[in-house]
Amino acid sequence: MSALKKSAASHDFIAAGNFSGLLAAPPPDQEELSEILARSLAKECLSVAQTARLLAVSDPQQRLQIQQAAETLKRQVYGNRIVLFAPLYVGNHCVNDCHYCGFRTSNRDVQRSTLDSDAIAAQVRALEDVGHKRLILVFGEHPRYDAAFIACSVEQVYAVHSGPHGSIRRVNINAAPLDHAGYARVHAAGIGTYQVFQETYHRPSYARVHPRATRKGDYDWRLHALSRAMEAGIDDVGIGALFGLADWRYEVLGLVAHALHLQTHYGVGPHTISFPRLQAAHGSSVDERHLVSDEDFAQLVAVLRLAVPYTGLILTARENEALRRRVMAFGVSQIDGGTRIEMGGYTQADQAQDLTREQFHIGDERDLDTVIRELLEAGYLPSFCTACYRLGRTGEHFMEFAVPGFIKRYCTPNACTTLQEYLMDYASAPTRASGEALIAQEIAALPDDGRRQKLLSYLADIRSGRRRDAVF
Ligand code: SAM
Ligand code: SF4
């Protein structure tokens, strides 16, 4: 396929949305707000215009109603499960000059490197040794990180098995946009989700922070990146915006429009939405006009949850633990734990963050065991499940909502068995005690049928040291 082949559905769904006009309207009255919330609670996606109505709310009481509705929806759709993953930075060479990023080409102070296969293996062993099963590989944009290189890195990760139970079962990617042939190549390597963040959907702001002469200067090539990925056979894609570059409300509309665009043209929406907030980075400059306050951040997570009830929301360690705790309740389904974002950071886990090797500064430096214990104590069920992916139930996320009762019948028991494995193989004594208590609660909440018996027998196997590949 030609590198220049355009995506079949490449019309400008952002310009067509008239976001500025929608956002200029006065706030909704109580009746309109209640109608929109009722639609969400009936698990229907909101239109871009309806999402804009929620974003127009400024009254504190009405904002609270939105957050409470998001909490209810999150409980109904996802239950208390939280999926855990870790990012692994593979290479920080970059030809772009994004004003906000520590890896920008004009930052002469950053130490540049690329993990070779031995270095990848060392990082993956360190990650497996604390219990990780899901990784996202992160790359700068550089000709050396082409599709073949990315695919090869994925294969290297899957090949590493540390100790009797160490294995990475799902490798996601966050890398520069590829052409159709490139996506087909990385798809063949068995990737999970391919993420590309638009950074900002607001064209003038995009042009301000991405110099036109650089690869990333092409807004449209990036906007249609994941359409190309889907056309090349990747059915799990992740969209995102870097909050802090333009009006946060505009970005939320961009994300919702993008999700609806993919859903309409490819029959399946994005698997995940990420909403990183801009963090301080070495050698980068930040225009502070659009920085998002904690209050607005909480609001944007709640509105996203309500607008796209069935899309996973990813909250990263860019945020500090207090804020993470708060917004998790509004509808986050995945978080990272024990995160190090400096190159080679997982084998130097006792060292402080080093700004000359990392892309930006993170807010949550707790280790995985601590993150898991705190999740358990707050009543969440940490999950390392990758069952759908392993069984070829592709479009994992689609299954979760398309099949009634799927989460109860499959996701919850699989979360319990993967948590039990974690507790046996990697957890500290206090985390194990909290985990056993939570699993007991989950079992008690299951109907007393064959499925419960099957779960009890799997758990007994795991506790006695046996492992079987069987999943629900
Ligand atoms: N280089 C590829 C790209 O730009 O798409 C992929 C990797 S880039 C390292 C991953 C993401 O990090 C970017 O898409 C951007 O949203 C985010 N990022 C960059 N600088 C950041 C900063 N200062 N604070 C928070 N997130 C940042
Ligand atoms: Fe490079 Fe990505 Fe950083 Fe931009 S955001 S400088 S493309 S690593």
Short mmCIF file of C-alpha atoms and ligand atoms in Angstrom, two decimals:
data_model
loop_
_atom_site.label_atom_id
_atom_site.label_comp_id
_atom_site.label_asym_id
_atom_site.label_seq_id
_atom_site.Cartn_x
_atom_site.Cartn_y
_atom_site.Cartn_z
CA MET A 1 0.00 0.00 0.00
CA SER A 2 1.25 3.48 -0.71
CA ALA A 3 2.62 5.48 2.19
CA LEU A 4 0.58 8.36 0.90
CA LYS A 5 -2.70 6.47 0.76
CA LYS A 6 -5.27 8.54 2.55
CA SER A 7 -7.67 7.18 5.11
CA ALA A 8 -11.02 6.35 3.51
CA ALA A 9 -12.83 8.53 6.05
CA SER A 10 -10.58 11.56 6.14
CA HIS A 11 -13.06 14.41 6.23
CA ASP A 12 -12.42 17.08 8.85
CA PHE A 13 -14.83 16.06 11.58
CA ILE A 14 -13.33 18.69 13.88
CA ALA A 15 -14.03 21.71 11.66
CA ALA A 16 -17.47 20.28 10.91
CA GLY A 17 -18.30 20.26 14.62
CA ASN A 18 -18.44 24.05 15.14
CA PHE A 19 -17.14 23.56 18.70
CA SER A 20 -16.60 27.26 19.42
CA GLY A 21 -20.22 28.00 18.53
CA LEU A 22 -21.47 25.16 20.74
CA LEU A 23 -19.35 26.30 23.67
CA ALA A 24 -20.57 29.89 23.44
CA ALA A 25 -24.16 28.91 24.33
CA PRO A 26 -25.53 29.70 27.85
CA PRO A 27 -25.63 26.88 30.46
CA PRO A 28 -28.53 24.38 30.39
CA ASP A 29 -31.45 24.73 32.81
CA GLN A 30 -32.14 21.94 35.29
CA GLU A 31 -34.63 20.20 33.01
CA GLU A 32 -32.24 20.01 30.09
CA LEU A 33 -29.39 18.86 32.34
CA SER A 34 -31.54 16.09 33.84
CA GLU A 35 -32.56 14.90 30.36
CA ILE A 36 -28.95 14.64 29.22
CA LEU A 37 -27.88 12.83 32.39
CA ALA A 38 -30.79 10.40 32.03
CA ARG A 39 -29.64 9.58 28.51
CA SER A 40 -26.13 8.81 29.77
CA LEU A 41 -27.43 6.72 32.63
CA ALA A 42 -29.38 4.71 30.05
CA LYS A 43 -25.88 3.97 28.64
CA GLU A 44 -26.34 5.87 25.41
CA CYS A 45 -23.45 7.86 23.93
CA LEU A 46 -23.99 11.62 23.94
CA SER A 47 -23.72 13.69 20.78
CA VAL A 48 -21.06 16.40 20.56
CA ALA A 49 -23.79 19.02 21.06
CA GLN A 50 -25.10 17.31 24.20
CA THR A 51 -21.57 17.00 25.56
CA ALA A 52 -21.13 20.75 25.00
CA ARG A 53 -24.23 21.37 27.12
CA LEU A 54 -22.62 19.49 30.04
CA LEU A 55 -19.40 21.45 29.55
CA ALA A 56 -21.33 24.73 29.78
CA VAL A 57 -22.39 23.98 33.38
CA SER A 58 -20.68 26.25 35.91
CA ASP A 59 -23.07 26.11 38.87
CA PRO A 60 -21.32 24.07 41.66
CA GLN A 61 -24.49 22.12 42.51
CA GLN A 62 -25.04 21.13 38.89
CA ARG A 63 -21.39 20.20 38.53
CA LEU A 64 -21.82 17.92 41.53
CA GLN A 65 -24.82 16.28 39.83
CA ILE A 66 -22.66 15.58 36.79
CA GLN A 67 -19.94 14.01 38.93
CA GLN A 68 -22.45 11.90 40.84
CA ALA A 69 -24.01 10.67 37.59
CA ALA A 70 -20.54 9.72 36.32
CA GLU A 71 -19.89 7.77 39.52
CA THR A 72 -23.16 5.87 39.13
CA LEU A 73 -22.47 5.08 35.48
CA LYS A 74 -18.95 3.90 36.23
CA ARG A 75 -20.29 1.51 38.88
CA GLN A 76 -23.00 0.20 36.52
CA VAL A 77 -20.79 -0.33 33.49
CA TYR A 78 -17.42 -1.25 34.92
CA GLY A 79 -18.10 -2.28 38.50
CA ASN A 80 -15.12 -1.81 40.79
CA ARG A 81 -12.47 -3.23 38.46
CA ILE A 82 -9.32 -1.21 37.68
CA VAL A 83 -6.86 -2.55 35.11
CA LEU A 84 -3.15 -1.96 35.83
CA PHE A 85 -0.30 -1.39 33.41
CA ALA A 86 3.15 0.22 33.21
CA PRO A 87 4.77 2.38 30.51
CA LEU A 88 8.17 1.35 29.15
CA TYR A 89 10.15 4.03 27.32
CA VAL A 90 12.08 2.30 24.52
CA GLY A 91 13.72 5.26 22.79
CA ASN A 92 13.82 9.02 23.25
CA HIS A 93 15.43 10.18 20.02
CA CYS A 94 13.04 12.56 18.34
CA VAL A 95 12.98 14.65 15.17
CA ASN A 96 10.10 16.80 16.34
CA ASP A 97 10.19 19.93 18.41
CA CYS A 98 6.95 19.88 20.38
CA HIS A 99 7.30 22.89 22.66
CA TYR A 100 6.06 21.05 25.76
CA CYS A 101 8.14 17.86 25.63
CA GLY A 102 11.49 17.06 27.24
CA PHE A 103 12.41 14.90 24.22
CA ARG A 104 12.04 17.77 21.73
CA THR A 105 14.91 17.86 19.27
CA SER A 106 16.10 21.29 20.40
CA ASN A 107 16.58 20.11 24.00
CA ARG A 108 20.34 19.59 24.06
CA ASP A 109 20.42 18.62 27.75
CA VAL A 110 18.41 15.42 27.51
CA GLN A 111 20.42 12.18 27.45
CA ARG A 112 19.30 10.31 24.29
CA SER A 113 19.26 6.55 24.09
CA THR A 114 17.45 3.54 22.66
CA LEU A 115 17.07 0.29 24.54
CA ASP A 116 18.75 -2.59 22.69
CA SER A 117 17.35 -6.11 23.06
CA ASP A 118 19.38 -6.81 26.23
CA ALA A 119 18.28 -3.54 27.78
CA ILE A 120 14.63 -4.24 26.86
CA ALA A 121 14.94 -7.67 28.47
CA ALA A 122 16.42 -6.16 31.66
CA GLN A 123 13.59 -3.62 31.95
CA VAL A 124 10.91 -6.23 31.24
CA ARG A 125 12.38 -8.63 33.81
CA ALA A 126 12.29 -5.85 36.42
CA LEU A 127 8.64 -5.15 35.52
CA GLU A 128 7.68 -8.83 35.60
CA ASP A 129 9.45 -9.27 38.93
CA VAL A 130 7.02 -6.87 40.59
CA GLY A 131 3.99 -8.48 38.91
CA HIS A 132 3.21 -6.48 35.77
CA LYS A 133 1.39 -8.23 32.92
CA ARG A 134 0.50 -5.29 30.65
CA LEU A 135 2.93 -2.73 29.23
CA ILE A 136 2.72 0.23 26.94
CA LEU A 137 5.88 0.83 24.92
CA VAL A 138 6.65 4.50 24.29
CA PHE A 139 8.83 5.88 21.49
CA GLY A 140 9.96 9.31 20.32
CA GLU A 141 9.40 10.00 16.62
CA HIS A 142 12.53 9.15 14.66
CA PRO A 143 13.31 7.25 11.45
CA ARG A 144 15.06 4.60 13.54
CA TYR A 145 11.75 3.83 15.28
CA ASP A 146 10.00 2.63 12.14
CA ALA A 147 7.27 -0.02 12.05
CA ALA A 148 9.79 -2.88 11.82
CA PHE A 149 11.64 -1.58 14.88
CA ILE A 150 8.43 -1.16 16.86
CA ALA A 151 7.23 -4.64 15.88
CA CYS A 152 10.59 -6.13 16.83
CA SER A 153 10.49 -4.42 20.25
CA VAL A 154 7.04 -5.91 20.85
CA GLU A 155 8.26 -9.39 19.97
CA GLN A 156 11.25 -8.98 22.30
CA VAL A 157 8.99 -8.02 25.18
CA TYR A 158 6.72 -11.03 24.72
CA ALA A 159 9.77 -13.33 24.68
CA VAL A 160 10.93 -12.35 28.20
CA HIS A 161 9.84 -14.60 31.08
CA SER A 162 11.37 -13.87 34.45
CA GLY A 163 10.97 -16.46 37.21
CA PRO A 164 8.34 -19.21 37.15
CA HIS A 165 5.38 -16.93 36.47
CA GLY A 166 6.74 -13.77 34.82
CA SER A 167 5.16 -12.90 31.51
CA ILE A 168 3.87 -9.83 29.73
CA ARG A 169 0.55 -10.76 28.19
CA ARG A 170 -0.35 -7.58 26.44
CA VAL A 171 1.90 -4.97 24.82
CA ASN A 172 0.33 -1.66 23.82
CA ILE A 173 2.09 1.06 21.83
CA ASN A 174 2.33 4.84 22.07
CA ALA A 175 4.32 5.98 19.06
CA ALA A 176 4.18 8.31 16.11
CA PRO A 177 1.52 7.86 13.42
CA LEU A 178 2.34 5.23 10.77
CA ASP A 179 1.09 4.61 7.25
CA HIS A 180 -1.20 1.68 6.41
CA ALA A 181 1.65 -0.73 5.71
CA GLY A 182 3.36 0.23 8.97
CA TYR A 183 0.25 -0.43 11.01
CA ALA A 184 -0.21 -3.80 9.31
CA ARG A 185 3.38 -4.68 10.28
CA VAL A 186 2.97 -3.84 13.98
CA HIS A 187 -0.44 -5.52 14.05
CA ALA A 188 1.21 -8.74 12.91
CA ALA A 189 3.54 -8.57 15.93
CA GLY A 190 0.52 -9.03 18.20
CA ILE A 191 0.10 -5.59 19.68
CA GLY A 192 -2.78 -4.67 21.95
CA THR A 193 -3.85 -1.04 21.64
CA TYR A 194 -2.11 1.51 19.38
CA GLN A 195 -2.32 4.96 20.93
CA VAL A 196 -1.80 8.28 19.19
CA PHE A 197 -2.76 11.45 21.06
CA GLN A 198 -3.84 14.40 18.94
CA GLU A 199 -2.35 16.64 21.69
CA THR A 200 -4.75 19.45 20.82
CA TYR A 201 -7.75 19.33 18.49
CA HIS A 202 -7.65 23.12 18.24
CA ARG A 203 -5.86 23.81 14.94
CA PRO A 204 -4.32 27.23 15.75
CA SER A 205 -3.01 25.91 19.10
CA TYR A 206 -1.67 22.80 17.36
CA ALA A 207 0.25 25.02 14.93
CA ARG A 208 1.61 27.13 17.81
CA VAL A 209 3.33 24.20 19.59
CA HIS A 210 4.28 21.95 16.65
CA PRO A 211 6.57 23.72 14.18
CA ARG A 212 5.18 23.31 10.69
CA ALA A 213 8.46 22.06 9.20
CA THR A 214 8.54 19.03 11.52
CA ARG A 215 6.79 15.71 10.90
CA LYS A 216 4.39 16.37 13.70
CA GLY A 217 3.52 19.74 12.18
CA ASP A 218 0.97 18.00 9.94
CA TYR A 219 -2.29 18.13 11.95
CA ASP A 220 -4.26 16.06 9.46
CA TRP A 221 -1.74 13.23 9.19
CA ARG A 222 -2.07 12.85 12.95
CA LEU A 223 -5.85 13.33 13.09
CA HIS A 224 -6.41 10.42 10.72
CA ALA A 225 -3.64 8.20 12.12
CA LEU A 226 -6.00 5.85 13.90
CA SER A 227 -8.38 5.67 10.95
CA ARG A 228 -5.42 4.30 8.97
CA ALA A 229 -4.67 1.91 11.85
CA MET A 230 -8.22 0.56 11.71
CA GLU A 231 -8.13 0.27 7.93
CA ALA A 232 -4.91 -1.75 8.35
CA GLY A 233 -6.63 -4.22 10.68
CA ILE A 234 -5.92 -2.87 14.17
CA ASP A 235 -9.24 -2.86 15.98
CA ASP A 236 -7.99 -1.57 19.34
CA VAL A 237 -6.91 2.05 19.20
CA GLY A 238 -6.50 4.72 21.87
CA ILE A 239 -7.10 8.44 21.39
CA GLY A 240 -6.02 11.26 23.70
CA ALA A 241 -5.49 14.97 24.16
CA LEU A 242 -2.77 16.74 26.11
CA PHE A 243 -4.81 19.02 28.35
CA GLY A 244 -3.24 22.45 28.85
CA LEU A 245 -2.55 23.47 25.25
CA ALA A 246 -5.99 24.95 24.49
CA ASP A 247 -9.42 25.39 26.16
CA TRP A 248 -10.10 22.10 27.95
CA ARG A 249 -13.74 22.14 26.86
CA TYR A 250 -12.70 22.27 23.21
CA GLU A 251 -10.46 19.23 23.75
CA VAL A 252 -13.29 17.23 25.34
CA LEU A 253 -15.47 17.93 22.29
CA GLY A 254 -12.57 16.93 20.03
CA LEU A 255 -12.20 13.61 21.85
CA VAL A 256 -15.93 12.89 21.71
CA ALA A 257 -16.13 13.83 18.01
CA HIS A 258 -13.12 11.61 17.31
CA ALA A 259 -14.65 8.67 19.19
CA LEU A 260 -17.95 9.06 17.31
CA HIS A 261 -16.11 9.38 13.99
CA LEU A 262 -14.30 6.07 14.52
CA GLN A 263 -17.49 4.41 15.72
CA THR A 264 -19.43 5.61 12.67
CA HIS A 265 -16.84 4.72 10.05
CA TYR A 266 -15.32 1.53 11.45
CA GLY A 267 -18.15 0.12 13.58
CA VAL A 268 -16.08 0.27 16.74
CA GLY A 269 -15.05 3.29 18.75
CA PRO A 270 -11.68 3.76 20.44
CA HIS A 271 -10.78 1.25 23.13
CA THR A 272 -9.43 3.98 25.38
CA ILE A 273 -9.27 7.71 25.86
CA SER A 274 -6.28 9.31 27.62
CA PHE A 275 -6.37 12.82 29.04
CA PRO A 276 -2.85 13.68 30.24
CA ARG A 277 -2.40 17.11 31.77
CA LEU A 278 0.64 19.08 30.75
CA GLN A 279 3.51 18.62 33.25
CA ALA A 280 6.73 20.55 33.67
CA ALA A 281 9.46 19.15 31.42
CA HIS A 282 13.16 19.86 31.16
CA GLY A 283 14.01 22.26 28.33
CA SER A 284 10.40 22.84 27.44
CA SER A 285 8.28 25.93 27.55
CA VAL A 286 4.70 26.02 28.71
CA ASP A 287 2.22 28.75 27.96
CA GLU A 288 0.21 28.81 31.17
CA ARG A 289 -3.00 30.29 29.76
CA HIS A 290 -4.75 26.98 29.30
CA LEU A 291 -3.49 24.97 32.26
CA VAL A 292 -6.37 22.95 33.72
CA SER A 293 -7.22 23.29 37.44
CA ASP A 294 -7.89 20.21 39.58
CA GLU A 295 -11.58 21.12 39.70
CA ASP A 296 -11.88 21.39 35.93
CA PHE A 297 -9.86 18.20 35.54
CA ALA A 298 -12.34 16.31 37.74
CA GLN A 299 -15.17 17.79 35.69
CA LEU A 300 -13.65 16.78 32.37
CA VAL A 301 -13.21 13.18 33.51
CA ALA A 302 -16.85 13.07 34.65
CA VAL A 303 -18.12 14.55 31.36
CA LEU A 304 -16.04 12.14 29.29
CA ARG A 305 -17.39 9.20 31.29
CA LEU A 306 -20.96 10.34 30.60
CA ALA A 307 -20.38 11.14 26.93
CA VAL A 308 -18.81 7.79 25.95
CA PRO A 309 -20.06 5.28 28.53
CA TYR A 310 -18.28 2.31 26.97
CA THR A 311 -14.83 3.67 26.27
CA GLY A 312 -12.07 2.89 28.76
CA LEU A 313 -10.57 5.95 30.45
CA ILE A 314 -6.86 5.94 31.29
CA LEU A 315 -5.47 8.02 34.15
CA THR A 316 -1.68 8.14 34.33
CA ALA A 317 0.90 8.76 37.03
CA ARG A 318 1.34 12.29 35.69
CA GLU A 319 -1.26 13.10 38.34
CA ASN A 320 -0.56 12.93 42.07
CA GLU A 321 -2.11 10.22 44.20
CA ALA A 322 -4.74 12.42 45.88
CA LEU A 323 -6.20 13.57 42.58
CA ARG A 324 -5.94 10.08 41.15
CA ARG A 325 -8.01 8.78 44.06
CA ARG A 326 -10.63 11.45 43.53
CA VAL A 327 -11.20 11.11 39.80
CA MET A 328 -10.95 7.33 39.76
CA ALA A 329 -14.48 7.22 41.15
CA PHE A 330 -15.83 9.19 38.18
CA GLY A 331 -15.07 6.56 35.66
CA VAL A 332 -11.43 5.66 35.20
CA SER A 333 -10.91 2.07 34.13
CA GLN A 334 -7.11 1.82 33.79
CA ILE A 335 -4.17 3.27 35.71
CA ASP A 336 -0.43 2.73 35.68
CA GLY A 337 1.41 1.68 38.82
CA GLY A 338 5.06 1.71 39.90
CA THR A 339 5.76 3.98 36.94
CA ARG A 340 9.25 5.15 35.90
CA ILE A 341 9.45 7.18 32.73
CA GLU A 342 13.17 7.81 32.50
CA MET A 343 15.04 5.60 30.04
CA GLY A 344 16.14 2.43 31.86
CA GLY A 345 14.32 3.57 34.99
CA TYR A 346 12.96 0.20 36.15
CA THR A 347 16.41 -1.18 36.91
CA GLN A 348 17.27 1.91 38.96
CA ALA A 349 14.04 2.01 40.90
CA ASP A 350 15.63 3.37 44.06
CA GLN A 351 16.94 6.53 42.36
CA ALA A 352 15.08 9.81 42.34
CA GLN A 353 13.52 11.04 39.08
CA ASP A 354 16.15 12.33 36.69
CA LEU A 355 14.93 15.20 34.54
CA THR A 356 17.65 14.76 31.94
CA ARG A 357 16.43 11.25 31.05
CA GLU A 358 12.70 11.66 31.28
CA GLN A 359 10.06 13.28 29.13
CA PHE A 360 8.31 15.17 31.92
CA HIS A 361 7.94 14.92 35.69
CA ILE A 362 5.47 12.43 37.18
CA GLY A 363 3.23 13.08 40.19
CA ASP A 364 2.74 9.54 41.52
CA GLU A 365 5.96 7.66 42.31
CA ARG A 366 4.48 4.91 44.52
CA ASP A 367 5.50 1.33 43.82
CA LEU A 368 3.03 -1.18 42.34
CA ASP A 369 2.42 -3.00 45.61
CA THR A 370 1.46 0.26 47.36
CA VAL A 371 -0.83 1.33 44.50
CA ILE A 372 -2.56 -2.07 44.59
CA ARG A 373 -2.96 -2.06 48.37
CA GLU A 374 -4.54 1.37 48.28
CA LEU A 375 -6.91 0.31 45.50
CA LEU A 376 -7.96 -2.71 47.54
CA GLU A 377 -8.48 -0.67 50.68
CA ALA A 378 -10.70 1.72 48.71
CA GLY A 379 -12.83 -1.24 47.51
CA TYR A 380 -11.44 -1.48 43.95
CA LEU A 381 -10.65 -4.80 42.31
CA PRO A 382 -7.21 -4.53 40.64
CA SER A 383 -7.11 -6.62 37.47
CA PHE A 384 -4.30 -7.98 35.31
CA CYS A 385 -6.76 -9.77 33.05
CA THR A 386 -5.88 -10.15 29.38
CA ALA A 387 -8.29 -13.01 28.68
CA CYS A 388 -10.21 -11.54 25.73
CA TYR A 389 -7.04 -10.67 23.99
CA ARG A 390 -5.54 -14.11 24.56
CA LEU A 391 -8.70 -15.93 23.48
CA GLY A 392 -8.98 -13.86 20.32
CA ARG A 393 -12.09 -12.10 21.61
CA THR A 394 -10.94 -9.05 19.71
CA GLY A 395 -12.27 -5.61 20.33
CA GLU A 396 -12.11 -6.64 24.00
CA HIS A 397 -13.76 -3.49 25.06
CA PHE A 398 -16.60 -3.91 22.61
CA MET A 399 -17.41 -7.28 24.18
CA GLU A 400 -17.65 -5.73 27.61
CA PHE A 401 -20.64 -3.70 26.68
CA ALA A 402 -22.09 -5.43 23.63
CA VAL A 403 -22.73 -8.66 25.52
CA PRO A 404 -25.20 -8.16 28.40
CA GLY A 405 -23.75 -9.32 31.73
CA PHE A 406 -20.30 -9.85 30.17
CA ILE A 407 -18.49 -7.98 32.92
CA LYS A 408 -20.14 -9.99 35.69
CA ARG A 409 -19.68 -13.32 33.94
CA TYR A 410 -16.17 -12.87 32.57
CA CYS A 411 -14.34 -9.75 33.70
CA THR A 412 -14.96 -10.01 37.45
CA PRO A 413 -13.98 -13.68 37.85
CA ASN A 414 -10.95 -13.16 35.61
CA ALA A 415 -9.97 -10.11 37.66
CA CYS A 416 -10.21 -12.29 40.79
CA THR A 417 -7.95 -15.03 39.41
CA THR A 418 -5.35 -12.59 38.10
CA LEU A 419 -5.38 -10.74 41.42
CA GLN A 420 -5.00 -14.05 43.26
CA GLU A 421 -1.95 -14.85 41.10
CA TYR A 422 -0.50 -11.45 41.92
CA LEU A 423 -1.11 -11.96 45.65
CA MET A 424 0.62 -15.35 45.62
CA ASP A 425 3.56 -14.41 43.41
CA TYR A 426 4.43 -10.79 44.15
CA ALA A 427 2.43 -9.05 46.91
CA SER A 428 3.68 -7.93 50.32
CA ALA A 429 1.96 -9.48 53.37
CA PRO A 430 -0.38 -6.51 54.03
CA THR A 431 -1.39 -6.28 50.36
CA ARG A 432 -2.04 -10.00 50.30
CA ALA A 433 -4.29 -9.74 53.35
CA SER A 434 -6.28 -6.88 51.79
CA GLY A 435 -6.52 -8.76 48.50
CA GLU A 436 -7.77 -11.98 50.09
CA ALA A 437 -10.47 -9.99 51.90
CA LEU A 438 -11.62 -8.34 48.68
CA ILE A 439 -11.70 -11.61 46.74
CA ALA A 440 -13.85 -13.11 49.52
CA GLN A 441 -16.28 -10.21 49.13
CA GLU A 442 -16.42 -10.67 45.36
CA ILE A 443 -17.16 -14.38 45.73
CA ALA A 444 -19.89 -13.68 48.24
CA ALA A 445 -21.52 -11.31 45.73
CA LEU A 446 -21.62 -13.96 42.94
CA PRO A 447 -24.75 -16.08 42.43
CA ASP A 448 -24.26 -19.58 43.81
CA ASP A 449 -24.02 -21.36 40.46
CA GLY A 450 -21.51 -23.28 38.33
CA ARG A 451 -19.52 -20.17 37.64
CA ARG A 452 -18.93 -19.54 41.33
CA GLN A 453 -17.81 -23.15 41.81
CA LYS A 454 -15.46 -22.84 38.86
CA LEU A 455 -13.97 -19.67 40.32
CA LEU A 456 -13.50 -21.30 43.71
CA SER A 457 -11.70 -24.22 42.09
CA TYR A 458 -9.41 -21.90 40.03
CA LEU A 459 -8.58 -19.89 43.13
CA ALA A 460 -7.78 -23.04 45.12
CA ASP A 461 -5.45 -24.16 42.32
CA ILE A 462 -3.63 -20.85 42.30
CA ARG A 463 -3.28 -20.85 46.10
CA SER A 464 -1.74 -24.29 45.99
CA GLY A 465 0.86 -23.11 43.49
CA ARG A 466 -0.73 -24.55 40.35
CA ARG A 467 -1.37 -22.34 37.36
CA ARG A 468 -3.64 -23.13 34.49
CA ASP A 469 -4.23 -21.08 31.42
CA ALA A 470 -7.99 -21.51 31.81
CA VAL A 471 -9.91 -18.25 31.90
CA PHE A 472 -13.55 -17.29 31.96
N1 SAM B 1 6.51 10.58 20.24
C1 SAM B 1 5.22 10.05 20.06
C2 SAM B 1 4.19 11.14 19.95
O1 SAM B 1 4.50 12.26 20.20
O2 SAM B 1 3.07 10.78 19.62
C3 SAM B 1 4.76 9.13 21.15
C4 SAM B 1 5.34 9.22 22.49
S1 SAM B 1 5.11 10.75 23.37
C5 SAM B 1 6.56 10.37 24.25
C6 SAM B 1 3.65 10.35 24.32
C7 SAM B 1 2.79 11.47 24.78
O3 SAM B 1 3.39 12.15 25.87
C8 SAM B 1 2.54 12.58 23.81
O4 SAM B 1 1.57 12.21 22.88
C9 SAM B 1 2.10 13.73 24.71
O5 SAM B 1 0.69 13.79 24.82
C10 SAM B 1 2.67 13.35 26.08
N2 SAM B 1 3.53 14.43 26.60
C11 SAM B 1 4.55 15.04 25.98
N3 SAM B 1 5.06 16.02 26.77
C12 SAM B 1 4.33 16.04 27.90
C13 SAM B 1 4.36 16.84 29.09
N4 SAM B 1 5.23 17.83 29.25
N5 SAM B 1 3.45 16.58 30.05
C14 SAM B 1 2.56 15.57 29.90
N6 SAM B 1 2.49 14.79 28.82
C15 SAM B 1 3.35 15.02 27.81
FE1 SF4 B 2 8.89 13.86 20.21
FE2 SF4 B 2 6.54 12.85 20.97
FE3 SF4 B 2 7.96 14.45 22.59
FE4 SF4 B 2 6.83 15.48 20.44
S1 SF4 B 2 5.76 14.53 22.19
S2 SF4 B 2 8.96 15.87 21.11
S3 SF4 B 2 7.01 13.80 19.00
S4 SF4 B 2 8.53 12.43 21.91
#
